[in-house]
Coordinates of N, CA and C in Angstrom, one line a residue:
X1 N -17.8 -15.5 -0.4 CA -16.3 -15.7 -0.5 C -15.7 -17.2 0.1
X2 N -14.8 -17.6 -0.8 CA -14.3 -18.9 0.0 C -13.4 -18.8 1.4
X3 N -13.2 -19.8 2.0 CA -12.2 -19.8 3.3 C -11.1 -19.3 2.8
X4 N -10.6 -19.9 1.9 CA -9.1 -19.4 1.4 C -8.8 -18.1 1.2
X5 N -9.8 -17.6 0.3 CA -9.8 -15.9 -0.1 C -9.6 -15.4 1.4
X6 N -10.5 -15.5 2.3 CA -10.6 -14.9 3.7 C -9.3 -14.9 4.6
X7 N -8.9 -16.3 4.4 CA -7.5 -16.4 5.1 C -6.4 -15.5 4.4
X8 N -6.3 -15.4 3.2 CA -5.2 -14.7 2.3 C -5.5 -12.9 2.7
X9 N -6.9 -12.8 2.8 CA -7.1 -11.3 3.0 C -6.6 -11.0 4.6
X10 N -6.9 -11.8 5.4 CA -6.4 -11.6 6.7 C -5.0 -11.6 7.1
X11 N -4.5 -12.5 6.2 CA -2.9 -13.1 6.3 C -2.2 -11.5 5.7
X12 N -2.6 -10.9 4.6 CA -2.1 -9.7 4.2 C -2.3 -8.4 5.1
X13 N -3.5 -8.4 5.8 CA -3.8 -7.5 6.6 C -2.7 -7.5 8.1
X14 N -2.3 -8.8 8.3 CA -1.5 -9.1 9.1 C 0.1 -8.6 8.8
X15 N 0.3 -9.0 7.6 CA 1.5 -8.7 6.9 C 1.7 -7.0 7.1
X16 N 0.8 -6.2 6.7 CA 0.9 -4.9 6.7 C 1.1 -4.4 8.2
X17 N 0.3 -5.0 9.1 CA 0.4 -4.6 10.3 C 1.9 -4.8 11.0
X18 N 2.4 -6.1 10.6 CA 3.9 -6.4 11.1 C 4.8 -5.3 10.5
X19 N 4.6 -4.9 9.3 CA 5.5 -4.2 8.6 C 5.4 -2.8 9.5
X20 N 4.4 -2.4 10.3 CA 4.3 -1.1 11.2 C 5.1 -1.4 12.2
X21 N 5.6 -2.4 12.6 CA 6.7 -2.7 13.7 C 7.8 -2.1 13.4
X22 N 8.2 -2.1 12.3 CA 9.8 -1.2 12.0 C 9.8 -0.1 12.1
X23 N 10.8 0.5 12.3 CA 10.8 2.1 13.0 C 10.2 3.1 11.8
X24 N 9.2 4.0 12.1 CA 9.1 5.1 11.3 C 10.0 6.1 11.4
X25 N 9.9 7.1 10.4 CA 10.7 8.4 10.6 C 9.9 9.3 10.3
X26 N 9.8 10.5 11.1 CA 8.9 11.5 11.0 C 9.5 12.5 10.2
X27 N 8.7 13.4 9.2 CA 9.2 14.1 8.5 C 8.3 15.6 8.9
X28 N 9.1 16.4 9.6 CA 8.3 17.7 10.2 C 7.7 18.5 9.1
X29 N 8.7 18.6 8.0 CA 8.2 19.5 6.8 C 6.8 18.7 5.9
X30 N 6.5 17.5 6.4 CA 5.6 16.9 5.6 C 4.4 16.9 6.3
X31 N 4.1 17.6 7.2 CA 3.0 17.6 8.3 C 3.3 16.5 9.4
X32 N 4.4 16.1 9.4 CA 4.6 14.9 10.5 C 4.2 13.6 9.8
X33 N 4.0 13.5 8.7 CA 3.5 12.2 8.0 C 4.9 11.2 8.1
X34 N 4.6 10.1 8.6 CA 6.1 9.2 8.9 C 6.1 8.3 7.6
X35 N 7.4 8.0 7.7 CA 7.9 7.2 6.3 C 7.8 5.8 7.1
X36 N 7.0 5.1 6.3 CA 6.8 3.7 7.0 C 7.1 2.5 6.0
X37 N 7.3 1.3 6.4 CA 7.4 0.2 5.5 C 5.9 -0.3 5.1
X38 N 5.0 0.1 6.0 CA 3.7 -0.6 5.7 C 3.1 -0.3 4.0
X39 N 3.6 0.5 3.3 CA 3.1 0.7 2.0 C 3.6 -0.4 1.0
X40 N 4.8 -1.1 1.4 CA 5.3 -2.3 0.9 C 4.2 -3.3 0.9
X41 N 3.8 -3.7 2.1 CA 2.5 -4.6 2.4 C 1.4 -4.4 1.4
X42 N 0.9 -2.9 1.4 CA -0.3 -2.3 0.4 C 0.1 -2.8 -0.9
X43 N 1.4 -2.6 -1.2 CA 1.6 -2.9 -2.7 C 1.5 -4.3 -3.1
X44 N 2.2 -5.3 -2.1 CA 2.1 -6.8 -2.1 C 0.6 -7.1 -2.2
X45 N -0.3 -6.5 -1.3 CA -1.5 -7.0 -1.2 C -2.1 -6.7 -2.4
X46 N -2.0 -5.9 -3.1 CA -2.6 -5.8 -4.6 C -2.0 -6.5 -5.6
X47 N -0.5 -6.5 -5.5 CA 0.0 -7.4 -6.6 C -0.4 -9.1 -6.4
X48 N -0.3 -9.7 -5.2 CA -0.7 -11.0 -4.7 C -2.0 -11.3 -4.9
X49 N -3.1 -10.6 -4.3 CA -4.2 -10.8 -4.0 C -5.1 -10.5 -5.3
X50 N -4.7 -9.4 -5.7 CA -5.5 -8.8 -6.9 C -6.3 -7.5 -6.2
X51 N -7.2 -7.0 -7.4 CA -7.9 -5.7 -6.9 C -8.6 -5.9 -5.7
X52 N -9.7 -6.6 -5.8 CA -10.8 -6.6 -4.8 C -10.3 -7.1 -3.5
X53 N -9.6 -8.4 -3.5 CA -9.2 -8.9 -2.3 C -7.8 -8.2 -1.7
X54 N -7.1 -7.6 -2.4 CA -6.1 -6.5 -2.0 C -6.5 -5.5 -1.1
X55 N -7.7 -4.7 -1.7 CA -8.3 -3.7 -1.2 C -9.1 -4.1 0.1
X56 N -9.5 -5.2 -0.1 CA -10.3 -5.9 1.3 C -9.2 -6.2 2.7
X57 N -7.9 -6.4 2.2 CA -7.0 -6.6 3.1 C -6.8 -5.7 3.9
X58 N -6.5 -4.4 3.1 CA -6.2 -3.1 3.5 C -7.2 -2.5 4.4
X59 N -8.4 -2.8 4.0 CA -9.7 -2.1 4.5 C -9.9 -2.8 5.8
X60 N -9.6 -4.1 6.0 CA -9.9 -4.9 7.1 C -8.8 -4.2 8.1
X61 N -7.4 -4.1 7.7 CA -6.3 -3.4 8.6 C -6.9 -2.2 9.1
X62 N -7.4 -1.3 8.3 CA -7.8 0.0 8.6 C -9.0 -0.1 9.8
X63 N -10.0 -0.8 9.6 CA -11.0 -1.0 10.6 C -10.4 -1.6 11.9
X64 N -9.7 -2.4 11.7 CA -9.0 -2.8 13.2 C -8.3 -1.8 13.9
X65 N -7.5 -0.9 13.2 CA -7.0 0.4 13.8 C -7.7 1.2 14.0
X66 N -9.0 1.3 13.4 CA -10.2 2.4 13.8 C -10.7 2.0 15.4
X67 N -10.8 0.7 15.3 CA -11.3 -0.2 16.7 C -10.3 0.4 17.9
X68 N -9.2 0.6 17.6 CA -8.0 1.0 18.7 C -6.9 0.2 18.5
X69 N -6.7 -0.7 17.7 CA -5.5 -1.6 17.7 C -4.6 -0.7 17.1
X70 N -3.3 -0.7 18.0 CA -2.0 0.1 17.5 C -1.2 -0.5 16.7
X71 N -1.6 -0.5 15.3 CA -1.3 -1.6 14.3 C -0.4 -0.6 13.3
X72 N -0.7 0.9 13.3 CA 0.3 1.8 12.4 C 1.9 1.8 12.8
X73 N 2.5 2.2 12.0 CA 3.8 2.4 12.5 C 4.0 3.3 13.7
X74 N 4.6 3.1 14.7 CA 4.9 3.9 15.7 C 3.7 3.5 16.7
X75 N 3.1 2.5 16.7 CA 2.1 2.1 17.7 C 0.9 3.0 17.6
X76 N 0.6 3.4 16.5 CA -0.7 4.4 16.5 C -1.9 3.7 16.0
X77 N -2.8 4.1 16.7 CA -4.2 3.3 16.2 C -5.3 4.3 17.0
X78 N -6.7 3.6 16.4 CA -7.7 4.5 17.2 C -8.5 5.6 16.2
X79 N -9.3 6.2 16.4 CA -10.0 7.2 15.8 C -8.9 8.5 15.4
X80 N -8.3 8.6 16.3 CA -7.2 9.8 16.1 C -6.4 9.8 14.8
X81 N -6.4 8.7 14.3 CA -5.3 8.7 13.1 C -6.1 9.1 11.9
X82 N -7.5 9.0 12.2 CA -8.2 9.8 10.9 C -8.3 11.3 11.0
X83 N -7.7 11.7 12.0 CA -7.8 13.4 11.9 C -6.3 13.9 12.0
X84 N -5.5 12.9 11.9 CA -3.8 13.5 11.8 C -3.7 13.6 10.3
X85 N -2.3 14.3 9.9 CA -1.8 14.7 8.6 C -1.8 13.3 7.6
X86 N -1.5 12.3 8.0 CA -1.5 11.3 7.5 C -2.5 10.3 6.9
X87 N -3.7 11.1 7.2 CA -5.0 10.3 6.9 C -5.4 10.2 5.5
X88 N -4.5 11.0 4.7 CA -4.9 11.0 3.2 C -4.1 9.7 2.7
X89 N -2.9 9.6 3.4 CA -2.2 8.4 2.9 C -2.8 7.0 3.3
X90 N -3.2 6.9 4.6 CA -3.8 6.0 5.2 C -5.2 5.5 4.6
X91 N -5.9 6.3 3.9 CA -7.3 6.0 3.4 C -6.8 5.7 1.9
X92 N -6.0 6.3 1.4 CA -5.3 6.1 0.1 C -4.7 4.7 -0.1
X93 N -4.7 4.0 0.9 CA -4.1 2.6 0.8 C -5.1 1.7 0.0
X94 N -6.3 2.0 0.5 CA -7.6 1.1 0.1 C -7.5 1.3 -1.7
X95 N -7.8 2.3 -2.1 CA -7.6 2.4 -3.8 C -6.2 2.4 -4.2
X96 N -5.2 2.4 -3.4 CA -3.9 2.0 -3.9 C -3.7 0.6 -4.2
X97 N -4.1 -0.1 -3.1 CA -4.1 -1.7 -3.4 C -5.1 -2.1 -4.5
X98 N -6.2 -1.5 -4.7 CA -7.0 -1.8 -5.8 C -6.5 -1.6 -7.0
X99 N -5.9 -0.5 -7.3 CA -5.2 0.0 -8.5 C -4.2 -1.1 -8.7
X100 N -3.4 -1.0 -7.8 CA -2.0 -2.1 -7.9 C -2.5 -3.4 -8.6
X101 N -3.6 -4.1 -7.9 CA -4.1 -5.3 -8.2 C -4.6 -5.1 -9.6
X102 N -5.4 -4.1 -9.9 CA -5.9 -3.9 -11.2 C -5.0 -3.7 -12.5
X103 N -3.7 -3.0 -12.2 CA -2.6 -2.9 -13.4 C -2.0 -4.3 -13.5
X104 N -1.8 -4.9 -12.2 CA -1.2 -6.2 -12.3 C -2.0 -7.2 -13.1
X105 N -3.2 -7.0 -13.0 CA -4.2 -8.0 -13.9 C -4.0 -7.8 -15.3
X106 N -4.2 -6.3 -15.6 CA -4.1 -6.0 -16.9 C -2.8 -6.0 -17.7
X107 N -1.9 -6.2 -16.9 CA -0.5 -6.4 -17.3 C 0.0 -8.1 -17.4
X108 N -1.1 -8.9 -17.3 CA -0.8 -10.2 -17.1 C 0.1 -11.0 -18.2
X109 N 0.3 -10.4 -19.4 CA 1.1 -10.9 -20.4 C 2.5 -10.5 -20.6
X110 N 2.8 -9.5 -19.4 CA 4.1 -9.0 -19.5 C 4.6 -9.9 -18.2
X111 N 6.1 -10.1 -18.2 CA 6.8 -11.0 -17.2 C 6.4 -10.5 -16.0
X112 N 6.6 -11.2 -14.9 CA 6.2 -10.6 -13.6 C 6.7 -9.4 -13.0
X113 N 8.2 -9.5 -13.2 CA 8.9 -8.2 -12.6 C 8.4 -6.8 -13.2
X114 N 8.6 -6.6 -14.4 CA 7.9 -5.4 -14.8 C 6.6 -5.1 -14.6
X115 N 5.7 -6.2 -14.7 CA 4.3 -5.8 -14.5 C 3.9 -5.5 -12.9
X116 N 4.7 -6.0 -12.0 CA 4.7 -5.8 -10.5 C 5.2 -4.4 -10.3
X117 N 6.3 -4.4 -10.8 CA 7.1 -3.0 -10.6 C 5.9 -1.9 -11.1
X118 N 5.7 -1.7 -12.4 CA 4.6 -0.8 -12.8 C 3.3 -0.6 -12.1
X119 N 2.8 -2.0 -11.5 CA 1.7 -1.8 -10.8 C 1.8 -1.1 -9.3
X120 N 3.1 -1.4 -8.8 CA 3.5 -1.0 -7.4 C 3.5 0.7 -7.8
X121 N 4.2 0.8 -8.7 CA 4.3 2.4 -8.8 C 3.0 3.3 -9.1
X122 N 2.1 2.6 -10.0 CA 0.8 3.3 -10.3 C -0.1 3.1 -8.9
X123 N -0.3 2.0 -8.5 CA -1.4 1.9 -7.4 C -0.5 2.2 -6.3
X124 N 0.5 1.8 -5.7 CA 1.3 2.1 -4.5 C 1.9 3.4 -4.3
X125 N 2.1 4.2 -5.4 CA 2.8 5.4 -5.2 C 1.8 6.5 -5.7
X126 N 1.5 6.4 -7.1 CA 0.6 7.5 -7.6 C -0.6 7.7 -6.9
X127 N -1.5 6.7 -6.8 CA -2.7 6.8 -6.1 C -2.5 7.1 -4.8
X128 N -1.8 6.5 -3.9 CA -1.8 6.9 -2.5 C -1.0 8.3 -2.4
X129 N -0.1 8.7 -3.0 CA 0.4 10.1 -3.1 C -0.9 11.1 -3.3
X130 N -1.5 10.8 -4.5 CA -2.6 11.7 -4.5 C -3.5 11.9 -3.6
X131 N -4.1 10.8 -2.7 CA -4.7 10.9 -1.7 C -4.0 11.3 -0.5
X132 N -2.9 11.4 -0.2 CA -2.2 12.0 0.7 C -2.0 13.4 0.4
X133 N -1.7 13.8 -0.8 CA -1.9 15.2 -0.9 C -3.0 16.0 -0.6
X134 N -4.2 15.4 -0.8 CA -5.3 15.8 -0.4 C -5.7 15.7 1.1
X135 N -5.2 14.9 1.8 CA -5.1 14.6 3.3 C -4.0 16.1 3.7
X136 N -3.0 16.0 3.3 CA -2.3 17.0 3.7 C -2.7 18.7 3.6
X137 N -3.3 18.7 2.6 CA -4.1 20.1 2.1 C -5.4 20.1 3.1
X138 N -6.1 19.2 3.5 CA -7.3 19.2 4.5 C -6.9 19.4 5.8
X139 N -6.1 18.7 6.1 CA -5.7 18.3 7.9 C -4.5 19.3 8.1
X140 N -3.4 19.3 7.4 CA -2.2 20.0 7.5 C -2.2 21.6 7.3
X141 N -3.3 21.8 6.3 CA -3.6 23.1 5.9 C -2.5 23.7 4.9
X142 N -1.9 22.6 4.2 CA -0.7 22.9 3.0 C -1.6 23.4 1.8
X143 N -0.7 24.3 1.2 CA -1.2 24.6 -0.1 C -1.0 23.5 -1.1
X144 N -1.8 23.7 -2.1 CA -1.4 22.3 -3.1 C 0.1 22.2 -3.4
X145 N 0.7 23.2 -3.8 CA 2.1 23.0 -4.1 C 2.9 22.6 -2.9
X146 N 2.6 23.2 -1.8 CA 3.5 22.6 -0.5 C 3.1 21.3 -0.3
X147 N 2.0 20.8 -0.5 CA 1.5 19.4 -0.1 C 2.5 18.6 -1.4
X148 N 2.5 19.0 -2.3 CA 3.1 18.3 -3.6 C 4.7 18.2 -3.3
X149 N 5.3 19.5 -2.8 CA 6.6 19.5 -2.7 C 6.9 18.4 -1.4
X150 N 6.0 18.6 -0.2 CA 6.2 17.6 0.9 C 6.2 16.0 0.5
X151 N 5.4 15.5 -0.4 CA 5.6 14.1 -0.7 C 6.8 13.6 -1.3
X152 N 7.4 14.6 -2.1 CA 8.6 14.1 -2.9 C 9.7 13.4 -1.9
X153 N 9.7 14.1 -0.7 CA 10.6 13.4 0.0 C 10.5 11.8 0.1
X154 N 9.1 11.2 0.0 CA 8.8 9.8 -0.1 C 9.0 9.2 -1.1
X155 N 9.3 9.7 -2.2 CA 9.5 9.1 -3.6 C 10.9 8.2 -3.7
X156 N 12.0 8.6 -3.1 CA 13.1 7.4 -3.4 C 12.7 6.0 -2.5
X157 N 12.1 6.3 -1.3 CA 11.8 5.2 -0.4 C 11.0 4.1 -0.9
X158 N 9.8 5.0 -1.5 CA 8.7 4.2 -2.0 C 9.2 3.6 -3.5
X159 N 10.0 4.1 -4.3 CA 10.7 3.3 -5.3 C 11.3 2.2 -5.0
X160 N 11.9 2.1 -4.1 CA 12.8 0.9 -3.3 C 11.8 0.1 -2.9
X161 N 10.9 0.4 -2.1 CA 9.8 -0.7 -1.8 C 9.1 -1.1 -3.1
X162 N 8.8 -0.5 -4.0 CA 8.0 -0.8 -5.3 C 9.1 -1.7 -6.0
X163 N 10.4 -1.7 -5.8 CA 11.5 -2.8 -6.5 C 11.3 -3.9 -5.6
X164 N 11.1 -3.6 -4.2 CA 11.3 -4.8 -3.5 C 10.0 -5.8 -3.7
X165 N 8.7 -5.1 -3.7 CA 7.6 -5.6 -3.9 C 7.8 -6.6 -5.4
X166 N 8.3 -5.8 -6.4 CA 8.3 -6.7 -7.5 C 9.2 -8.0 -7.6
X167 N 10.5 -7.7 -6.8 CA 11.3 -9.0 -6.6 C 10.8 -9.9 -5.9
X168 N 10.1 -9.5 -4.8 CA 9.2 -10.7 -4.3 C 8.2 -11.1 -4.9
X169 N 7.4 -10.5 -5.6 CA 6.5 -11.1 -6.7 C 7.2 -12.0 -7.7
X170 N 8.3 -11.6 -8.2 CA 8.7 -12.4 -9.2 C 9.3 -13.7 -8.7
X171 N 9.9 -13.8 -7.4 CA 10.3 -14.8 -6.6 C 9.2 -15.7 -6.4
X172 N 8.1 -15.1 -5.9 CA 6.7 -15.9 -5.7 C 6.4 -16.6 -7.0
X173 N 6.2 -15.8 -8.0 CA 5.8 -16.2 -9.3 C 6.8 -17.4 -9.8
X174 N 8.0 -17.3 -9.7 CA 9.0 -18.5 -10.2 C 8.6 -19.6 -9.4
X175 N 8.6 -19.6 -8.1 CA 8.5 -20.6 -7.3 C 7.0 -21.3 -7.2
X176 N 5.9 -20.5 -7.2 CA 4.6 -20.8 -7.0 C 3.6 -19.9 -7.9
X177 N 3.8 -20.3 -9.3 CA 3.0 -19.1 -10.1 C 1.6 -19.2 -9.7
X178 N 0.9 -19.9 -9.2 CA -0.6 -19.8 -8.6 C -0.6 -18.7 -7.5
X179 N 0.4 -18.3 -6.9 CA 0.2 -17.3 -5.9 C 0.0 -16.0 -6.5
X180 N 0.2 -15.8 -7.8 CA 0.0 -14.5 -8.4 C -1.0 -14.5 -9.3
X181 N -1.7 -15.7 -9.3 CA -2.9 -15.9 -10.0 C -2.8 -16.1 -11.4
X182 N -1.5 -16.4 -12.1 CA -1.1 -16.5 -13.4 C -1.2 -17.8 -13.9
X183 N -1.4 -18.9 -13.0 CA -1.7 -20.3 -13.4 C -3.0 -20.8 -14.0
X184 N -3.7 -19.6 -13.6 CA -5.1 -20.1 -14.2 C -5.6 -20.1 -15.7

């Protein structure tokens, strides 16, 4: 892997970490899973870096968190986060970024905004929610329907994050098309 790719991966891992500095909102009925801005970073990682590098950026962040760095919203970090009700969402970030990048690549003939919006919704919402639901069922001991209902509270905010990711991608694509890999 070339140096430029490693720098971009590290940069997006840092971006996701910085988004964790924004205040999180805890939802008691969702097993205490917080609403954070970090999924915006996951969406952007997939859109901008592509499937493989986007997933690697998220994986890098998760590994640093596992080592104890308090980089998740609310200053959370360490191995304890892997036993919390939000573990499914956290682990889902990796395939979420991968699928976001894959969908973005497959939709390369579309204009940037609709391609990025659809990619962010499929990878950054659907894939992450599927993993999050499984985590809620396993850790919070919610029934499948309860877990599904609990995650519906996240939909409005995540749709806004998907729109923001698409707008940012469109702006980046307009000013520097190579940023999205479309100039190749």
